[in-house]
mmCIF file of C-alpha atoms in Angstrom:
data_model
loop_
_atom_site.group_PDB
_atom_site.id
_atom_site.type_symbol
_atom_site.label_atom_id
_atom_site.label_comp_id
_atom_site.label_asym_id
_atom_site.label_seq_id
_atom_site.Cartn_x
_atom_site.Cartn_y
_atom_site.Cartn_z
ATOM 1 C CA UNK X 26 90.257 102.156 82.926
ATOM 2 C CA UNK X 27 88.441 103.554 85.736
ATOM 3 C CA UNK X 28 85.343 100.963 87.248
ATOM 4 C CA UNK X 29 82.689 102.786 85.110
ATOM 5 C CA UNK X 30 84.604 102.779 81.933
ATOM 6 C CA UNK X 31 84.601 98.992 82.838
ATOM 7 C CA UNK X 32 81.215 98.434 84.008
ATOM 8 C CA UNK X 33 79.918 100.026 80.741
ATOM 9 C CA UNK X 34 82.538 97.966 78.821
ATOM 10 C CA UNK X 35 80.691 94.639 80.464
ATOM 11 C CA UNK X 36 77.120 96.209 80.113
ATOM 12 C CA UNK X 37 77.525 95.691 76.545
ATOM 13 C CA UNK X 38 78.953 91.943 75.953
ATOM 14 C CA UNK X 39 75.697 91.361 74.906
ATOM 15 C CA UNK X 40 76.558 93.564 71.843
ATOM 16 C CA UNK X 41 79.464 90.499 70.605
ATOM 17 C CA UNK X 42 78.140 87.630 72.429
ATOM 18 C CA UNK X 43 76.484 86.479 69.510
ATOM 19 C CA UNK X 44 79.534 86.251 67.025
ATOM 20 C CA UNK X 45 82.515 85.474 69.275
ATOM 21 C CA UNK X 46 81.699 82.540 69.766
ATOM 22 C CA UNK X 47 81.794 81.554 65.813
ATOM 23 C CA UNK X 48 84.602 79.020 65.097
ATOM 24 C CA UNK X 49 87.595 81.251 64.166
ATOM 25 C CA UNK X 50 86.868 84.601 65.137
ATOM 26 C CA UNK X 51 89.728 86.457 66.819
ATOM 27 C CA UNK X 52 88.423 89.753 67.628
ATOM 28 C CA UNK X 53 85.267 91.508 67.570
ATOM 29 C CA UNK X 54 83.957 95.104 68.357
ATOM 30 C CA UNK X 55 80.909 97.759 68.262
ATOM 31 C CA UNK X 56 81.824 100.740 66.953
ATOM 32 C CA UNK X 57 79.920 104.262 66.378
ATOM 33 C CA UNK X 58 80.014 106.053 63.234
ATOM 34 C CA UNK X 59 82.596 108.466 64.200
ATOM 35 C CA UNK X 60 84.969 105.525 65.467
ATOM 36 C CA UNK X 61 84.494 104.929 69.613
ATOM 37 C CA UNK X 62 84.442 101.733 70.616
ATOM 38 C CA UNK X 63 81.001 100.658 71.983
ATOM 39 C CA UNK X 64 82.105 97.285 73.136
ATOM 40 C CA UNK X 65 84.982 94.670 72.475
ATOM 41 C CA UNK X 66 86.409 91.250 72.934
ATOM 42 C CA UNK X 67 88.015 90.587 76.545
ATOM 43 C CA UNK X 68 91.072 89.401 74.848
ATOM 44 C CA UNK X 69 91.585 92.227 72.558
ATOM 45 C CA UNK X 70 92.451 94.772 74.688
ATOM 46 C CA UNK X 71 91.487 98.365 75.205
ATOM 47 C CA UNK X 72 94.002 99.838 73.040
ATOM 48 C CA UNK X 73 93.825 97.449 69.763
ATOM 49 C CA UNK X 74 90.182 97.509 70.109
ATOM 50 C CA UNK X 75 90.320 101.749 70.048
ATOM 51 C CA UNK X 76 92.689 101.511 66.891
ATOM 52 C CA UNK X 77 90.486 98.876 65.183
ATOM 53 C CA UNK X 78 87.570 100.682 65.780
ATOM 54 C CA UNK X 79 88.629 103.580 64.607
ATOM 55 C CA UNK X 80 90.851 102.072 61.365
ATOM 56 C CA UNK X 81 86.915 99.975 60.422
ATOM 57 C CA UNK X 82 85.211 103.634 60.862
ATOM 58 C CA UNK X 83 87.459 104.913 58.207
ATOM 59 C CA UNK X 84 86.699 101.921 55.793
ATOM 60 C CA UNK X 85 83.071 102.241 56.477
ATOM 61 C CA UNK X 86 83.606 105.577 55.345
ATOM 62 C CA UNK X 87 85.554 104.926 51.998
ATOM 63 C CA UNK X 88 82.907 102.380 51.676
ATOM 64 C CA UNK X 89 80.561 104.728 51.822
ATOM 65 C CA UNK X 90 82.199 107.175 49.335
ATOM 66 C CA UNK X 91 82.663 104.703 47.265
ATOM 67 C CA UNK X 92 78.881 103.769 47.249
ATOM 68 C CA UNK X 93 77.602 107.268 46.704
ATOM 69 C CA UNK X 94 79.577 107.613 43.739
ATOM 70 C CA UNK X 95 79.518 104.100 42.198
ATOM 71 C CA UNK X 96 76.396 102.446 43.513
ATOM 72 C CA UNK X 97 72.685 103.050 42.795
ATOM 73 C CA UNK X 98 71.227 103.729 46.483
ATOM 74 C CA UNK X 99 71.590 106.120 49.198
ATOM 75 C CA UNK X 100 75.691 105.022 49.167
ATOM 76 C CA UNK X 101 74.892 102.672 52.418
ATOM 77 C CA UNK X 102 77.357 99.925 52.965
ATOM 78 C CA UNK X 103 76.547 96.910 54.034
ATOM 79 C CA UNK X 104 79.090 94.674 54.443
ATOM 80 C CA UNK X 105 82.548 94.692 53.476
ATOM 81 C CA UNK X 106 85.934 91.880 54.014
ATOM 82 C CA UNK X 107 88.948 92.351 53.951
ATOM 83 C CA UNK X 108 91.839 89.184 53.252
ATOM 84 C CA UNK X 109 95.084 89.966 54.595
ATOM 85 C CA UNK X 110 97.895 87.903 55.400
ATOM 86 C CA UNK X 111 96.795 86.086 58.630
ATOM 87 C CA UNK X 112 93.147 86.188 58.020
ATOM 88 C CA UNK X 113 90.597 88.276 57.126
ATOM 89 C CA UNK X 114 88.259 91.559 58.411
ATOM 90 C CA UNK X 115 84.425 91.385 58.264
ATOM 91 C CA UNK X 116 82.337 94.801 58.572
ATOM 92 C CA UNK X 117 78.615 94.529 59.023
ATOM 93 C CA UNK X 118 76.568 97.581 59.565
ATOM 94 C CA UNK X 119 72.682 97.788 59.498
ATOM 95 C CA UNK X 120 70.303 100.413 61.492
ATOM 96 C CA UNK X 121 73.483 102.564 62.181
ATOM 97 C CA UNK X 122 75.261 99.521 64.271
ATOM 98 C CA UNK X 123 78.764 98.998 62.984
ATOM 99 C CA UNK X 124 80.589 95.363 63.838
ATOM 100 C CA UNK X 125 83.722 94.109 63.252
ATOM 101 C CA UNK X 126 85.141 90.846 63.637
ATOM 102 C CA UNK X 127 88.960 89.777 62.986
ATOM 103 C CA UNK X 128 88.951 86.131 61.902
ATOM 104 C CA UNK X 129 91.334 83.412 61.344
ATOM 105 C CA UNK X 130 92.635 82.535 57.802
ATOM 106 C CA UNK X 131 90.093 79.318 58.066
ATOM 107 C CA UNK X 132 87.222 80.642 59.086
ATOM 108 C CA UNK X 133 83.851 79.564 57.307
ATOM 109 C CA UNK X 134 82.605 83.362 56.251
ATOM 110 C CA UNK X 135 79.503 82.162 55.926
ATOM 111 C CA UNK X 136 78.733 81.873 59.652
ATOM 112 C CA UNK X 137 80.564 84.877 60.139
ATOM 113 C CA UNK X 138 77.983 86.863 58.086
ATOM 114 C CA UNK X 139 74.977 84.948 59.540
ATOM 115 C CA UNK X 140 76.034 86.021 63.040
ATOM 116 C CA UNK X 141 76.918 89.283 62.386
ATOM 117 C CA UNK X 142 73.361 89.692 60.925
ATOM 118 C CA UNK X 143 71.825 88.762 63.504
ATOM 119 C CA UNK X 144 73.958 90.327 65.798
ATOM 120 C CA UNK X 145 74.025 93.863 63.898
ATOM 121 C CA UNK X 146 69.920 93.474 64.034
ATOM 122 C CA UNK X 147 69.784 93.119 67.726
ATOM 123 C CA UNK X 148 72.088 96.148 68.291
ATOM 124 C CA UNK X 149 70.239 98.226 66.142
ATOM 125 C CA UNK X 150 70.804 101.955 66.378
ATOM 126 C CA UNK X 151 68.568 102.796 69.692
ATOM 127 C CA UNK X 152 71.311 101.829 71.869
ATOM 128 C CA UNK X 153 74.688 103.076 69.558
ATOM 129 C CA UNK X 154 73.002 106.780 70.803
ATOM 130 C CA UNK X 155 74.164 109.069 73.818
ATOM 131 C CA UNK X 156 71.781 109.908 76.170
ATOM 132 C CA UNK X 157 70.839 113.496 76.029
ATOM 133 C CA UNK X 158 72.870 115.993 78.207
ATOM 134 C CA UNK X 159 70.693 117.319 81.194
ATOM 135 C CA UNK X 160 71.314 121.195 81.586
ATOM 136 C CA UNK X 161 73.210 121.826 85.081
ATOM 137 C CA UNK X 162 71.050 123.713 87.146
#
């Protein structure tokens, strides 16, 4: 990862701070719509956090499908967890942030959910946006 990649990568620890630190969580990351990691946890690696951003964009998206055709609203999803053998997945989206937080099999979801809240609020989608691209001259 070149030092940019990794001073953006820092920039944004503010974006997990919040929820990593729960009791239990494994792995957390930001995630646009279209699946590039924003940020991630320092243990996580680049690579797993790439492929679990982009596996949670996918589920936002069947979520999503699943809402338009199912649900009464605009198809939005909220929140979704997964249980798997080992633990369990939490998405949280909200003002187009996207977070997602691998926990441990005895984790109290509850604070999970609280945190990501509050976490997902402070994102918000103002800073999940590119800056525009200047014209060269």
């Amino acid at each position: 990862m070149s030092d940019p990649q990794k001073n953006r990568q820092n920039d944004r620890g503010w974006m997990i701070a919040e929820v990593s630190v729960v009791p239990g969580v494994r792995d957390v990351v930001v995630f646009s719509v279209d699946g590039l990691l924003l940020a991630g946890s320092a243990g996580l690696g680049r690579d797993r956090a790439e492929r679990l951003a982009a596996t949670c964009s996918g589920l936002q998206s069947l979520g999503r499908a699943l809402g338009a055709e199912f649900g009464t609203g605009d198809g939005a999803v909220r929140h979704q967890m997964i249980e798997f053998e080992g633990g369990f997945l939490f998405l949280r989206s909200a003002d187009g942030a996207h977070l997602a937080v691998v926990a441990d099999p005895v984790v109290d979801p509850r604070a999970v959910a609280r945190a990501m809240q509050a976490q997902v609020l402070k994102i918000g989608a103002e800073n999940l946006s590119s800056p525009a691209r200047q014209d060269a001259p």
